[in-house]
mmCIF file with all atom_site columns, C-alpha atoms in Angstrom:
data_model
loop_
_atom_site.group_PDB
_atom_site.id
_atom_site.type_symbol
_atom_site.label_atom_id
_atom_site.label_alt_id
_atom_site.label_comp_id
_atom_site.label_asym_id
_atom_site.label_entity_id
_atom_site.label_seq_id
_atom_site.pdbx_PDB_ins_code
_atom_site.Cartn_x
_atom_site.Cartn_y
_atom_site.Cartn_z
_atom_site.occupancy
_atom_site.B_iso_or_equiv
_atom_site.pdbx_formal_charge
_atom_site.auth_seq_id
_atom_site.auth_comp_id
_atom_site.auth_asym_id
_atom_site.auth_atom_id
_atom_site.pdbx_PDB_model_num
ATOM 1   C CA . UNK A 1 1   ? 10.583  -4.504  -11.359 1.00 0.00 ? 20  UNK A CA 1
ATOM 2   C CA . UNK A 1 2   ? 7.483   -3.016  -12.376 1.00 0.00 ? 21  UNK A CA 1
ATOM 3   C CA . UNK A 1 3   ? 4.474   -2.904  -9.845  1.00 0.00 ? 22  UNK A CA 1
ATOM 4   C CA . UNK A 1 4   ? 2.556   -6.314  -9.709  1.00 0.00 ? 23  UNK A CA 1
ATOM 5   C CA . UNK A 1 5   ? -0.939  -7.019  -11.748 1.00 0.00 ? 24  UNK A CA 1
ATOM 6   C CA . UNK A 1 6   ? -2.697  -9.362  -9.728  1.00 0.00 ? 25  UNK A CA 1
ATOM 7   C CA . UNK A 1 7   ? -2.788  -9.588  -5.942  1.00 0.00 ? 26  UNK A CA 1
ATOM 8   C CA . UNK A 1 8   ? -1.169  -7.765  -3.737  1.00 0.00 ? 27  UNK A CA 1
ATOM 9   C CA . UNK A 1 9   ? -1.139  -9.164  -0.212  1.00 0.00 ? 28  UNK A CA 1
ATOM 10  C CA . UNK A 1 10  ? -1.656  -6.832  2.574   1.00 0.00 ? 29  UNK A CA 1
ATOM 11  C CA . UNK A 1 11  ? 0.145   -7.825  5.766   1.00 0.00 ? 30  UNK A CA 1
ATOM 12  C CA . UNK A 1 12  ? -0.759  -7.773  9.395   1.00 0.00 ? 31  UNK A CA 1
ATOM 13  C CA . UNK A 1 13  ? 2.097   -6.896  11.736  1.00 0.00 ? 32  UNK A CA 1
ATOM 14  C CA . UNK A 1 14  ? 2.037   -9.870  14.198  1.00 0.00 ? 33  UNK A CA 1
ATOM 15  C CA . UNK A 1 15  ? 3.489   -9.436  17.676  1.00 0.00 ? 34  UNK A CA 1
ATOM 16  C CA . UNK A 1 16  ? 3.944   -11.649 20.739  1.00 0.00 ? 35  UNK A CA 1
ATOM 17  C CA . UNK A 1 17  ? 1.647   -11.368 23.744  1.00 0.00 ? 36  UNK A CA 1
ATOM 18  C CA . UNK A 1 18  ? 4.574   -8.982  25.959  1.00 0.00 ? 37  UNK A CA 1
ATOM 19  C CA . UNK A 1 19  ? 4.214   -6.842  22.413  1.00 0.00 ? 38  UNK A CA 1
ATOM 20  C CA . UNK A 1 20  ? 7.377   -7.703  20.657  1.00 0.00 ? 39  UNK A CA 1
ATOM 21  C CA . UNK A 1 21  ? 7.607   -8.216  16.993  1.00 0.00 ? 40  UNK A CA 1
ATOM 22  C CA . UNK A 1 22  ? 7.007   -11.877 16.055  1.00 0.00 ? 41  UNK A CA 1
ATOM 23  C CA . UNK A 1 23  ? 9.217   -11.934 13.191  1.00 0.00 ? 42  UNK A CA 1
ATOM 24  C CA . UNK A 1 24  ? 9.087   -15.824 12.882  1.00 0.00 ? 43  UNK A CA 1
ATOM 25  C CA . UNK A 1 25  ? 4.934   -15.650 12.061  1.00 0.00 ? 44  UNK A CA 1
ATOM 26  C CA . UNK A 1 26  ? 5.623   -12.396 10.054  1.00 0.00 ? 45  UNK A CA 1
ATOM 27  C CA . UNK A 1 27  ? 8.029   -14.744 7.930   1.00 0.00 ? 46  UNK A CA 1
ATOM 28  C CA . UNK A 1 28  ? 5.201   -17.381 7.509   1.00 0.00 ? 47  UNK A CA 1
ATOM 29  C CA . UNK A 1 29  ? 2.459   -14.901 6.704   1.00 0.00 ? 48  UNK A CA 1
ATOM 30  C CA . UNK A 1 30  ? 4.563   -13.866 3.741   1.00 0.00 ? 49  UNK A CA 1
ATOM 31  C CA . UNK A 1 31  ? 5.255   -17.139 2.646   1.00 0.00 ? 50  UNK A CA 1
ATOM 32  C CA . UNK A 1 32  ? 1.234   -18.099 3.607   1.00 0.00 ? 51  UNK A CA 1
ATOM 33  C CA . UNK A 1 33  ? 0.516   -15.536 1.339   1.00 0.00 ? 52  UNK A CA 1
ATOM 34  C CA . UNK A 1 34  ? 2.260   -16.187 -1.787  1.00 0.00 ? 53  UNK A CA 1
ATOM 35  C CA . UNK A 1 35  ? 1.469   -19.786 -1.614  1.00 0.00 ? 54  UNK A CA 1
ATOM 36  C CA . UNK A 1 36  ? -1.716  -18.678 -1.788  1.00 0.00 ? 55  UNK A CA 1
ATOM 37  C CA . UNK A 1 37  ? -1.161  -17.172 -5.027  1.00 0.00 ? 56  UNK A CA 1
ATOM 38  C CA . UNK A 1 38  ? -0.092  -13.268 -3.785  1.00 0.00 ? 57  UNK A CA 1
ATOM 39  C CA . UNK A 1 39  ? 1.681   -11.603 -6.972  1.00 0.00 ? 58  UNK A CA 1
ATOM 40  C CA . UNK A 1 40  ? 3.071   -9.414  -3.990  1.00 0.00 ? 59  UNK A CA 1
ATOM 41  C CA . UNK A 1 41  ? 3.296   -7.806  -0.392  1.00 0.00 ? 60  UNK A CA 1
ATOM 42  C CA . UNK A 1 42  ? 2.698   -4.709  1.411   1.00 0.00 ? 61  UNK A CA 1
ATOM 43  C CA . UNK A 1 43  ? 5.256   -4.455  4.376   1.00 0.00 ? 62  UNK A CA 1
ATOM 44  C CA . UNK A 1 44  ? 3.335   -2.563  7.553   1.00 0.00 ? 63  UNK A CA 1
ATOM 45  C CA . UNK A 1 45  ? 0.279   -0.932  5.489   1.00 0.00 ? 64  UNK A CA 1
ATOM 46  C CA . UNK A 1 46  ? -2.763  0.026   7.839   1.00 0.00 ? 65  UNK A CA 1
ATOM 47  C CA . UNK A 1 47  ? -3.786  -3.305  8.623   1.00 0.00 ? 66  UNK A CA 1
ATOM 48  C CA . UNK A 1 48  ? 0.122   -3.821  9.456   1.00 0.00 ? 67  UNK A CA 1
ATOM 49  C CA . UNK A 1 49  ? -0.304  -1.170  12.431  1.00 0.00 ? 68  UNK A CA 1
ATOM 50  C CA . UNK A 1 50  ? 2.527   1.255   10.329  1.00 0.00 ? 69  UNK A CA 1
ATOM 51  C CA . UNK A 1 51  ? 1.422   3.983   12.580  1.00 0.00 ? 70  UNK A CA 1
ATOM 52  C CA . UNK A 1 52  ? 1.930   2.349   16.246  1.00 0.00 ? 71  UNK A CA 1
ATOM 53  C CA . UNK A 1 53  ? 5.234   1.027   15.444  1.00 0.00 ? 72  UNK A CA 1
ATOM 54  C CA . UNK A 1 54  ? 8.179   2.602   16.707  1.00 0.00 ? 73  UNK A CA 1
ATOM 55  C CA . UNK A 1 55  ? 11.346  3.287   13.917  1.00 0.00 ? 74  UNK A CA 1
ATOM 56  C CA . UNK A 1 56  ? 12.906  0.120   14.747  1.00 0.00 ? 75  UNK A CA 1
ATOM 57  C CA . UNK A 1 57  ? 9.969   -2.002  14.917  1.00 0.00 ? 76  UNK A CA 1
ATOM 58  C CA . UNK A 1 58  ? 8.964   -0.723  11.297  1.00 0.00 ? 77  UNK A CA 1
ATOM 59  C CA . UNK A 1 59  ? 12.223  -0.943  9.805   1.00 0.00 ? 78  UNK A CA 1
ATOM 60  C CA . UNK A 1 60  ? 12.657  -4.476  10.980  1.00 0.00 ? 79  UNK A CA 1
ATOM 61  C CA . UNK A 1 61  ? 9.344   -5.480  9.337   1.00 0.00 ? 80  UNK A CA 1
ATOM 62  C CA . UNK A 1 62  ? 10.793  -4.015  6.004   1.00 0.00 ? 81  UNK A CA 1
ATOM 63  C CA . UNK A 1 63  ? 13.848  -5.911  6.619   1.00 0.00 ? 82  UNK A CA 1
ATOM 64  C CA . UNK A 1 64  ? 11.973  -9.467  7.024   1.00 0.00 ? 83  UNK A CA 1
ATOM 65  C CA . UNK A 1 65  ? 9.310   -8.871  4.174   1.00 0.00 ? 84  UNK A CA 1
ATOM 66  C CA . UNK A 1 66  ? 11.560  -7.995  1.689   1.00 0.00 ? 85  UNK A CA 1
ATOM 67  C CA . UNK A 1 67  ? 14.004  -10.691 2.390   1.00 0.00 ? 86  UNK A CA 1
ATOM 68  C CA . UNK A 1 68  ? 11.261  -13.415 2.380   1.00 0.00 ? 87  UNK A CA 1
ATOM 69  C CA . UNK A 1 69  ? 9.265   -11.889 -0.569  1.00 0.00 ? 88  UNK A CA 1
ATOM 70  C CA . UNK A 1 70  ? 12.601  -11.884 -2.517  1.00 0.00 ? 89  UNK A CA 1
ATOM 71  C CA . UNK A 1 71  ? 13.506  -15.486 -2.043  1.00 0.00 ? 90  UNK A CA 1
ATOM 72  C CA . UNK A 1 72  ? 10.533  -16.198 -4.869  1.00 0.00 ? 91  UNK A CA 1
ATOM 73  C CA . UNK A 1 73  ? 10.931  -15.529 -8.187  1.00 0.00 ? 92  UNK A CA 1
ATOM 74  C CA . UNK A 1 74  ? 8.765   -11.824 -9.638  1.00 0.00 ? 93  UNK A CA 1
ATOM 75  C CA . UNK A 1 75  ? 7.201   -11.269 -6.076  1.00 0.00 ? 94  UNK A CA 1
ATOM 76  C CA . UNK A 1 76  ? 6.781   -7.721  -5.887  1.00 0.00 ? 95  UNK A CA 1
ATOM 77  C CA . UNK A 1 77  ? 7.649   -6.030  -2.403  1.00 0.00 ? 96  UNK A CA 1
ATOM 78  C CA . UNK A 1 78  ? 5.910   -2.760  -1.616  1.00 0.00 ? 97  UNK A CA 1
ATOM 79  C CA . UNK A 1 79  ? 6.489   -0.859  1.422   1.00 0.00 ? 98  UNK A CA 1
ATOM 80  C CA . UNK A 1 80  ? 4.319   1.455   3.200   1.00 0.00 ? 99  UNK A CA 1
ATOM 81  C CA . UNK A 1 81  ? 6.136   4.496   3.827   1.00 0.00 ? 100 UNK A CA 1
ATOM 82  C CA . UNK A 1 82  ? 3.320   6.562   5.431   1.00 0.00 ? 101 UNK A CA 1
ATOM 83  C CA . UNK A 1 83  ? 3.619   9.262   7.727   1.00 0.00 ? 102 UNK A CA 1
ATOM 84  C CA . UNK A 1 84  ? 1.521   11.849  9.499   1.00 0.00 ? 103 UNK A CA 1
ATOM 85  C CA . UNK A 1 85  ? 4.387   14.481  8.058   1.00 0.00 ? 104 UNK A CA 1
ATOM 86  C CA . UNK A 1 86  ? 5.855   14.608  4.135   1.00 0.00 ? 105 UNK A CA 1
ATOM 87  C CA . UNK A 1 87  ? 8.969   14.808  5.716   1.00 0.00 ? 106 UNK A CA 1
ATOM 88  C CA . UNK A 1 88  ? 8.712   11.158  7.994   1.00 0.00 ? 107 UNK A CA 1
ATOM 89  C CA . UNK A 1 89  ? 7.158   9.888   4.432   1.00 0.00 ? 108 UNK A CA 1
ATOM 90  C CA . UNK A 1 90  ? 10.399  10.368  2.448   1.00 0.00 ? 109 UNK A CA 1
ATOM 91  C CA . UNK A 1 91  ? 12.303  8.943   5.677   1.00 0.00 ? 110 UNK A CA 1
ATOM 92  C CA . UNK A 1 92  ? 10.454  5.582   5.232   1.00 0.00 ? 111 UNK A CA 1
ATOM 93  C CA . UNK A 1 93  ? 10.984  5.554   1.601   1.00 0.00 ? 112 UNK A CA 1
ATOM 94  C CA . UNK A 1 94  ? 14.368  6.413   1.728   1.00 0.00 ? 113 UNK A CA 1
ATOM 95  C CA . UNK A 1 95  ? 14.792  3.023   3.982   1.00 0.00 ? 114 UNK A CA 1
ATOM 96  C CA . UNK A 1 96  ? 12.607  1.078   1.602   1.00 0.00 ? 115 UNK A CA 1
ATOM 97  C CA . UNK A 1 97  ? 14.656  2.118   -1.031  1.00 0.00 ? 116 UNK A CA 1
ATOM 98  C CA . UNK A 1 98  ? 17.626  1.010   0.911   1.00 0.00 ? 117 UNK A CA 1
ATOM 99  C CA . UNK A 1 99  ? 16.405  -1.965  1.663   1.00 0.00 ? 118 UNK A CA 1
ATOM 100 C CA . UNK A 1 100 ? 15.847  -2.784  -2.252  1.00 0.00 ? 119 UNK A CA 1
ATOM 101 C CA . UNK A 1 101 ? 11.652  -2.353  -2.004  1.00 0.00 ? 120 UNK A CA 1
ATOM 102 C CA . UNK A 1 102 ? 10.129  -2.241  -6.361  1.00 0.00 ? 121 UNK A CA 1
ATOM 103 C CA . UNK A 1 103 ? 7.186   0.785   -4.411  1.00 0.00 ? 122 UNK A CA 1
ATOM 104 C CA . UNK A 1 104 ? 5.966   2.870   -1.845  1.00 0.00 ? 123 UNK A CA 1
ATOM 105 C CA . UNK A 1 105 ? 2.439   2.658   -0.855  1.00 0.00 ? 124 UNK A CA 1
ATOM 106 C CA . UNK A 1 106 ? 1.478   6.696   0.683   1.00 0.00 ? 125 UNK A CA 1
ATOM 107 C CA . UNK A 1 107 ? -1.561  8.349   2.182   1.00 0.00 ? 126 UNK A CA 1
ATOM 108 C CA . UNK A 1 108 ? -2.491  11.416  2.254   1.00 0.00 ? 127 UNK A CA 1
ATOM 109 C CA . UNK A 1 109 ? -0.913  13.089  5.398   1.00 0.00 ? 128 UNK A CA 1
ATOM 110 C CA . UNK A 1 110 ? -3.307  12.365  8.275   1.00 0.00 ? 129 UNK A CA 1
ATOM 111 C CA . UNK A 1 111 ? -4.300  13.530  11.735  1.00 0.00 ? 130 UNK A CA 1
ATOM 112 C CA . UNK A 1 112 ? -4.966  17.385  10.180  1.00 0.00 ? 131 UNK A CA 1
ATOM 113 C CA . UNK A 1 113 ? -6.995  17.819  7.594   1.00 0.00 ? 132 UNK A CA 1
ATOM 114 C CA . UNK A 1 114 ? -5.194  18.976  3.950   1.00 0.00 ? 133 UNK A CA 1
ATOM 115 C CA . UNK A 1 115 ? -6.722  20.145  1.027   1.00 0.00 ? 134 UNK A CA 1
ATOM 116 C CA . UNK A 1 116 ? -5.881  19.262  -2.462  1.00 0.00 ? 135 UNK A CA 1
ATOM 117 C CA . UNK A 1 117 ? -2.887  22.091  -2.641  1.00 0.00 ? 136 UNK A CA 1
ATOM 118 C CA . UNK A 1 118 ? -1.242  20.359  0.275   1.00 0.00 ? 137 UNK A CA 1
ATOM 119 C CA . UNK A 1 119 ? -1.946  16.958  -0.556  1.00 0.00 ? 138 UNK A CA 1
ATOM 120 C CA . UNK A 1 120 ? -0.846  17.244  -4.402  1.00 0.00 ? 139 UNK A CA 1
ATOM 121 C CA . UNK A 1 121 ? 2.332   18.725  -2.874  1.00 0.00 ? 140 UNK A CA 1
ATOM 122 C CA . UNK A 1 122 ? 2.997   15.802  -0.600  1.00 0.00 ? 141 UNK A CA 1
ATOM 123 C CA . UNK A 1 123 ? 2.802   13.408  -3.014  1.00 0.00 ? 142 UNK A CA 1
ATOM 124 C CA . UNK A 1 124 ? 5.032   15.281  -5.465  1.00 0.00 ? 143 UNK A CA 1
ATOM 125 C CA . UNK A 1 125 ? 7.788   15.670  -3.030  1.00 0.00 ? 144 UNK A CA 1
ATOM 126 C CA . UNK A 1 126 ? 7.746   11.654  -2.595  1.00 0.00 ? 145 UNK A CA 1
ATOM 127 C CA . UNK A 1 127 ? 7.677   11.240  -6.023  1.00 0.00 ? 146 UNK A CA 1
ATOM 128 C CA . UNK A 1 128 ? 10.331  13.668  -7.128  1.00 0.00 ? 147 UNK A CA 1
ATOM 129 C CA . UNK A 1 129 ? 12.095  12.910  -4.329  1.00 0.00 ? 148 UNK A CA 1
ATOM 130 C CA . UNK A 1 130 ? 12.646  9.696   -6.845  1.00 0.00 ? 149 UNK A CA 1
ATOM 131 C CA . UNK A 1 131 ? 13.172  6.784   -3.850  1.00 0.00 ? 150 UNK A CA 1
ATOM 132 C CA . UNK A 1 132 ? 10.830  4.518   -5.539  1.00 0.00 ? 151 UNK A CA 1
ATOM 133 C CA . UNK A 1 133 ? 7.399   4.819   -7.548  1.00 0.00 ? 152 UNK A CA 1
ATOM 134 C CA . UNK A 1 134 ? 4.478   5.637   -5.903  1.00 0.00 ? 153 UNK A CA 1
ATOM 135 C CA . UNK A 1 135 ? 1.556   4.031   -5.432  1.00 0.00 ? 154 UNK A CA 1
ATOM 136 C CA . UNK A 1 136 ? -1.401  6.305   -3.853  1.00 0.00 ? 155 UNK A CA 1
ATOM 137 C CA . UNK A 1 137 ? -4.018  4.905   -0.895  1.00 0.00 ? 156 UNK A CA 1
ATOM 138 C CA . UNK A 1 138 ? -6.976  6.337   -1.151  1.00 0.00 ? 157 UNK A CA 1
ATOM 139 C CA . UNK A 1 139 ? -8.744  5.447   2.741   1.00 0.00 ? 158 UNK A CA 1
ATOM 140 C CA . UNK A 1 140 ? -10.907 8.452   3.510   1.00 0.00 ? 159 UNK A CA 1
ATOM 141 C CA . UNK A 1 141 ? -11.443 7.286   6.443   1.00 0.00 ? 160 UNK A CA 1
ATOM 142 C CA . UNK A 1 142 ? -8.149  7.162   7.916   1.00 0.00 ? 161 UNK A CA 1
ATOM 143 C CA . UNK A 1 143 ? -6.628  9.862   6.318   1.00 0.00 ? 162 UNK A CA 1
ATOM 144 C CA . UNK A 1 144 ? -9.600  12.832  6.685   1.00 0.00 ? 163 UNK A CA 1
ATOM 145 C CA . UNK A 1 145 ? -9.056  13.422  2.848   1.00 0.00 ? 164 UNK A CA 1
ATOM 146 C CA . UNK A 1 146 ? -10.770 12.227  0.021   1.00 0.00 ? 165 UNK A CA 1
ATOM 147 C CA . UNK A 1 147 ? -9.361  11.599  -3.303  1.00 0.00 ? 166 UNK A CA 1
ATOM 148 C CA . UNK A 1 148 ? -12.210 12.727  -5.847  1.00 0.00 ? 167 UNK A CA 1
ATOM 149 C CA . UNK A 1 149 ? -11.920 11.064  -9.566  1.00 0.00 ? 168 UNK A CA 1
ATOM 150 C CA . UNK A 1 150 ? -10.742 14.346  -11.145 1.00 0.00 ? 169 UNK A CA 1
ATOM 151 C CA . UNK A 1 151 ? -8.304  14.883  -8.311  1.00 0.00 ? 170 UNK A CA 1
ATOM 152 C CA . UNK A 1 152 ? -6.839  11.489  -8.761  1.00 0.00 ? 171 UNK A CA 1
ATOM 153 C CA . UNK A 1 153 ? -6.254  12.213  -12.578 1.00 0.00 ? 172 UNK A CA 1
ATOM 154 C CA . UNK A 1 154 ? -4.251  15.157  -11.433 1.00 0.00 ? 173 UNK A CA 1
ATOM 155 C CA . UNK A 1 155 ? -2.067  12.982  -9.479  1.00 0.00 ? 174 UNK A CA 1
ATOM 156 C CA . UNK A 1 156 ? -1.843  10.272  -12.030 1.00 0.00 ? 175 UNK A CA 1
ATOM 157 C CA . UNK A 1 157 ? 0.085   13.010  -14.493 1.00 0.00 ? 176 UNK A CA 1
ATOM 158 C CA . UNK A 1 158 ? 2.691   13.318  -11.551 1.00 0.00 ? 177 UNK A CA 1
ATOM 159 C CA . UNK A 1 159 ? 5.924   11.655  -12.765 1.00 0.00 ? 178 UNK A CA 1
ATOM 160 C CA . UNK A 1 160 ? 6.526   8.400   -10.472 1.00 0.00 ? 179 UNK A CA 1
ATOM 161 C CA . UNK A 1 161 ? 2.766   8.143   -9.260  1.00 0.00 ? 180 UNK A CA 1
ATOM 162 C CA . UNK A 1 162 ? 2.338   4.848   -11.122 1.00 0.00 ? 181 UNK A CA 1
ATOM 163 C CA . UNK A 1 163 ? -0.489  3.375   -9.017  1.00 0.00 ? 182 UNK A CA 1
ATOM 164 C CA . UNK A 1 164 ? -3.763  3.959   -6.628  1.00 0.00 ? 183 UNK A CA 1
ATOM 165 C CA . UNK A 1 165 ? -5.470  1.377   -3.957  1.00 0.00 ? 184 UNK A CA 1
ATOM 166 C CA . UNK A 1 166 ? -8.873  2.578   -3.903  1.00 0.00 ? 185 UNK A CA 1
ATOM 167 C CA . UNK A 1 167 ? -11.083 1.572   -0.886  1.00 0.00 ? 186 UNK A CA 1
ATOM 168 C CA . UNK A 1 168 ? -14.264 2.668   -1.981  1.00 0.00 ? 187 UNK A CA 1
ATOM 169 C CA . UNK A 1 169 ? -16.782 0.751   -3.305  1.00 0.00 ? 188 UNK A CA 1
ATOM 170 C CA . UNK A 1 170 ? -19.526 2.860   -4.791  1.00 0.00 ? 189 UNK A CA 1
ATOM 171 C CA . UNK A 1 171 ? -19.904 2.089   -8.668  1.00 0.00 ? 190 UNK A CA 1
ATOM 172 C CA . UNK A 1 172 ? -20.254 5.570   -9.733  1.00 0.00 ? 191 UNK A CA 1
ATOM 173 C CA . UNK A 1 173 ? -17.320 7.010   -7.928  1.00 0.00 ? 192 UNK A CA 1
ATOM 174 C CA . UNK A 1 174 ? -15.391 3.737   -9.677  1.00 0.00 ? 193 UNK A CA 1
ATOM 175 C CA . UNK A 1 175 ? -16.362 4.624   -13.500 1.00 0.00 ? 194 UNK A CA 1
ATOM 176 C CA . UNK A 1 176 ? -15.332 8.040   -12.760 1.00 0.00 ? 195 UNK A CA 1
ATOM 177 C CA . UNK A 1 177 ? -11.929 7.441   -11.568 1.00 0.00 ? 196 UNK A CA 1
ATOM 178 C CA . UNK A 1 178 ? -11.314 4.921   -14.402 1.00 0.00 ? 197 UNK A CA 1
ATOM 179 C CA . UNK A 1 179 ? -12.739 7.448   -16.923 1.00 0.00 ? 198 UNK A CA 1
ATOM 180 C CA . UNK A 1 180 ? -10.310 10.203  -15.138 1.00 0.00 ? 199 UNK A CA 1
ATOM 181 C CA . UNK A 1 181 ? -7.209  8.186   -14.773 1.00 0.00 ? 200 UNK A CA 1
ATOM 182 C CA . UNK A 1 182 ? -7.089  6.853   -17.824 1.00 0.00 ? 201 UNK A CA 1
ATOM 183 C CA . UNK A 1 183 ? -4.540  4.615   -18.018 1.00 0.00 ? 202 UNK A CA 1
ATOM 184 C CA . UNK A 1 184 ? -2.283  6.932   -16.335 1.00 0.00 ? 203 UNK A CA 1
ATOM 185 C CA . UNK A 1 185 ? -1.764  4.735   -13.567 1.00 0.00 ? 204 UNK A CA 1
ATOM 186 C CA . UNK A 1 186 ? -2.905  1.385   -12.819 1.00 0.00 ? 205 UNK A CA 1
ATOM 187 C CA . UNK A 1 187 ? -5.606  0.853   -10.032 1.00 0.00 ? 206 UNK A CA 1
ATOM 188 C CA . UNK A 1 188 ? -5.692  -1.641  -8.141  1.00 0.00 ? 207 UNK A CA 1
ATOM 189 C CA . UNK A 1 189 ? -9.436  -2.399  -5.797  1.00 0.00 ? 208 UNK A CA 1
ATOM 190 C CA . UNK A 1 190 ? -10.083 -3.685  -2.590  1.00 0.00 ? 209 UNK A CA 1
ATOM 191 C CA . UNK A 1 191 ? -11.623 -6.846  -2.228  1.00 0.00 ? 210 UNK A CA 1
ATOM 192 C CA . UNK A 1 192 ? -15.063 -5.942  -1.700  1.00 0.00 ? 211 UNK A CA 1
ATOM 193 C CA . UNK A 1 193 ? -14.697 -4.278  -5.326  1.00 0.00 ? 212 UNK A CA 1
ATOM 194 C CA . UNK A 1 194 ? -12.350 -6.652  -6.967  1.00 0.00 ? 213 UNK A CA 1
ATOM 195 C CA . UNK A 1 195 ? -14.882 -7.845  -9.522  1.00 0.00 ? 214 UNK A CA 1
ATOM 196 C CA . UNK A 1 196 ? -16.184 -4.721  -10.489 1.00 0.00 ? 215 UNK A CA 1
ATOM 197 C CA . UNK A 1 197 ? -12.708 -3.185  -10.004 1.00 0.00 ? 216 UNK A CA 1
ATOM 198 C CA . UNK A 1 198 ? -11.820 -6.174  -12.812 1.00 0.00 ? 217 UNK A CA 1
ATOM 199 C CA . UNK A 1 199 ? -14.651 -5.157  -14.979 1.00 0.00 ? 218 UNK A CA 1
ATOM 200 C CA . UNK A 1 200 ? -13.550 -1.371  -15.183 1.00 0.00 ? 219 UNK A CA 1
ATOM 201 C CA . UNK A 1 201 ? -9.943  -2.610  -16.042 1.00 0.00 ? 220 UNK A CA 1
ATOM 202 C CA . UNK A 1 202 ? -8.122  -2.846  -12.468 1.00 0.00 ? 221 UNK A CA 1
ATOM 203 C CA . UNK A 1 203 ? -4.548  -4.309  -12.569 1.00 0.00 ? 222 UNK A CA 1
ATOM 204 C CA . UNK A 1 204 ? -5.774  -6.366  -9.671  1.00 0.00 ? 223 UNK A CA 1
ATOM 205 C CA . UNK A 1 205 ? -6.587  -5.599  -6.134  1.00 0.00 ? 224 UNK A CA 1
ATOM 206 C CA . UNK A 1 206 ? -4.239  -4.701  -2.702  1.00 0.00 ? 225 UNK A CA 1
ATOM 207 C CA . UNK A 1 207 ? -6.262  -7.070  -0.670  1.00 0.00 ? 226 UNK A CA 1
ATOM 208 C CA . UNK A 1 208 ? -6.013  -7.831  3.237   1.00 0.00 ? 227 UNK A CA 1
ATOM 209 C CA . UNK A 1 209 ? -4.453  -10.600 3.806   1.00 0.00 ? 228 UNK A CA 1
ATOM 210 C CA . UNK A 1 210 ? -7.095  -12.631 5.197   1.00 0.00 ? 229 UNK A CA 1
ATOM 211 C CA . UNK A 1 211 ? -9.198  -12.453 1.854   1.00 0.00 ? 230 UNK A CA 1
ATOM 212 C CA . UNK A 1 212 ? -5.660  -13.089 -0.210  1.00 0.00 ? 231 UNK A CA 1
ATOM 213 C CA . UNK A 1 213 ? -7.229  -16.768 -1.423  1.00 0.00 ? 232 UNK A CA 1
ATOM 214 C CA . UNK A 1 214 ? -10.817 -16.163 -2.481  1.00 0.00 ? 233 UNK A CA 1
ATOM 215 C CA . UNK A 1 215 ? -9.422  -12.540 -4.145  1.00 0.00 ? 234 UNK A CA 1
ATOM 216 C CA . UNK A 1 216 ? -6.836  -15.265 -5.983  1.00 0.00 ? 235 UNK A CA 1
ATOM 217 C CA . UNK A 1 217 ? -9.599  -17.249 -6.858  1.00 0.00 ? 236 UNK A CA 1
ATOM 218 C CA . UNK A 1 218 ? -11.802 -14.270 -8.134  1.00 0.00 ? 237 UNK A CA 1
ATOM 219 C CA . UNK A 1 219 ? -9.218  -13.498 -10.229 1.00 0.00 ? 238 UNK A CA 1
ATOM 220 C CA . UNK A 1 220 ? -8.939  -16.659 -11.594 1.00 0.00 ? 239 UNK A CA 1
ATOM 221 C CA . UNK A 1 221 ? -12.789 -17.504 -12.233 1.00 0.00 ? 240 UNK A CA 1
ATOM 222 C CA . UNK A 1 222 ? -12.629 -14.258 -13.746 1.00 0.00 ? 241 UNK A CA 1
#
């Protein structure tokens, strides 16, 4: 199954109040969400709280998105396999593969600060490490790195990097990467660029959760 166009719904992690996963409201969020018109789901992305969860608690959230994402028809499951390290990166995706995820949503590594040799060689090892496609996250302000237009061309020529979630907003920075992508890779906006993201020829937006049915209804009017 091919990456989603449309919405892509990203998930909060809920817990209880003694911190254990709430896997009964995480299985209603999922459903919330494609009821809501969600062309697909992002299993513990930032808003999800990927990095604070311990190996069990993560892989457990895999577990329960994919299995209610899958009991709908062409909802697309996409796991974020994240990690401070390449290495924990191509752990998560090797689970996600496991598991029967269609992508892999990555950041650049985080916590120390990479430049474009180290970065383009992180997400070339995920991708040739062929677990599933890849779909990039640009969030500068998470991962310390930024993702220039030009650079993200030179990603979208990496076999398996079929996709980017771009968080920034400004309309200049936008043309740019559409001009240097090219068609490469689809791109997908966040909500508060969805209609211009639409305009430049997004495939439709990763969009938090909470925004899921006005970004449906964006789409729509649009």
């Amino acid at each position: 199954m091919d990456l989603a166009k449309g919405i892509i719904a990203m998930l909060v992690t809920p817990f209880h109040e003694d911190y254990r996963l709430n896997e009964d409201a995480l299985r209603k969020e999922v459903r919330w969400a494609i009821e809501n018109g969600a062309e697909g789901v992002v299993a513990a992305p930032s808003i999800g709280e990927f990095l604070h969860l311990s190996e069990s608690e993560r892989t457990r959230v895999f577990e329960i998105v994919v299995e209610e994402a899958r009991r709908r028809p062409n909802i697309c499951a996409v796991a974020m396999t994240s990690g401070a390290t390449t290495l924990e990166t191509l752990h998560y995706a090797k689970i996600a593969a496991r598991l029967g995820y269609d992508a892999q949503q990555v950041i650049a590594p985080y916590y120390w600060r990479c430049g474009e040799t180290e970065v383009e060689r992180h997400f070339r090892m995920v991708a040739d490490a062929g677990d599933l496609p890849v779909a990039g996250y640009h969030n500068p302000a998470l991962s310390k790195f930024n993702i220039s237009p030009k650079f993200a061309g030179r990603l979208a020529s990496i076999d398996r990097v079929v996709a980017f979630k771009e968080v920034l907003t400004d309309l200049q920075h936008l043309e740019a990467l559409y001009d240097e992508v090219g068609g490469a890779a689809a791109i997908y906006n966040t909500f508060r660029a969805l209609l211009a993201g639409l305009m430049l020829g997004a495939a439709g937006g990763f969009i938090n959760i909470f925004a899921v049915p006005a970004s449906v209804a964006l789409l729509k009017a649009y």
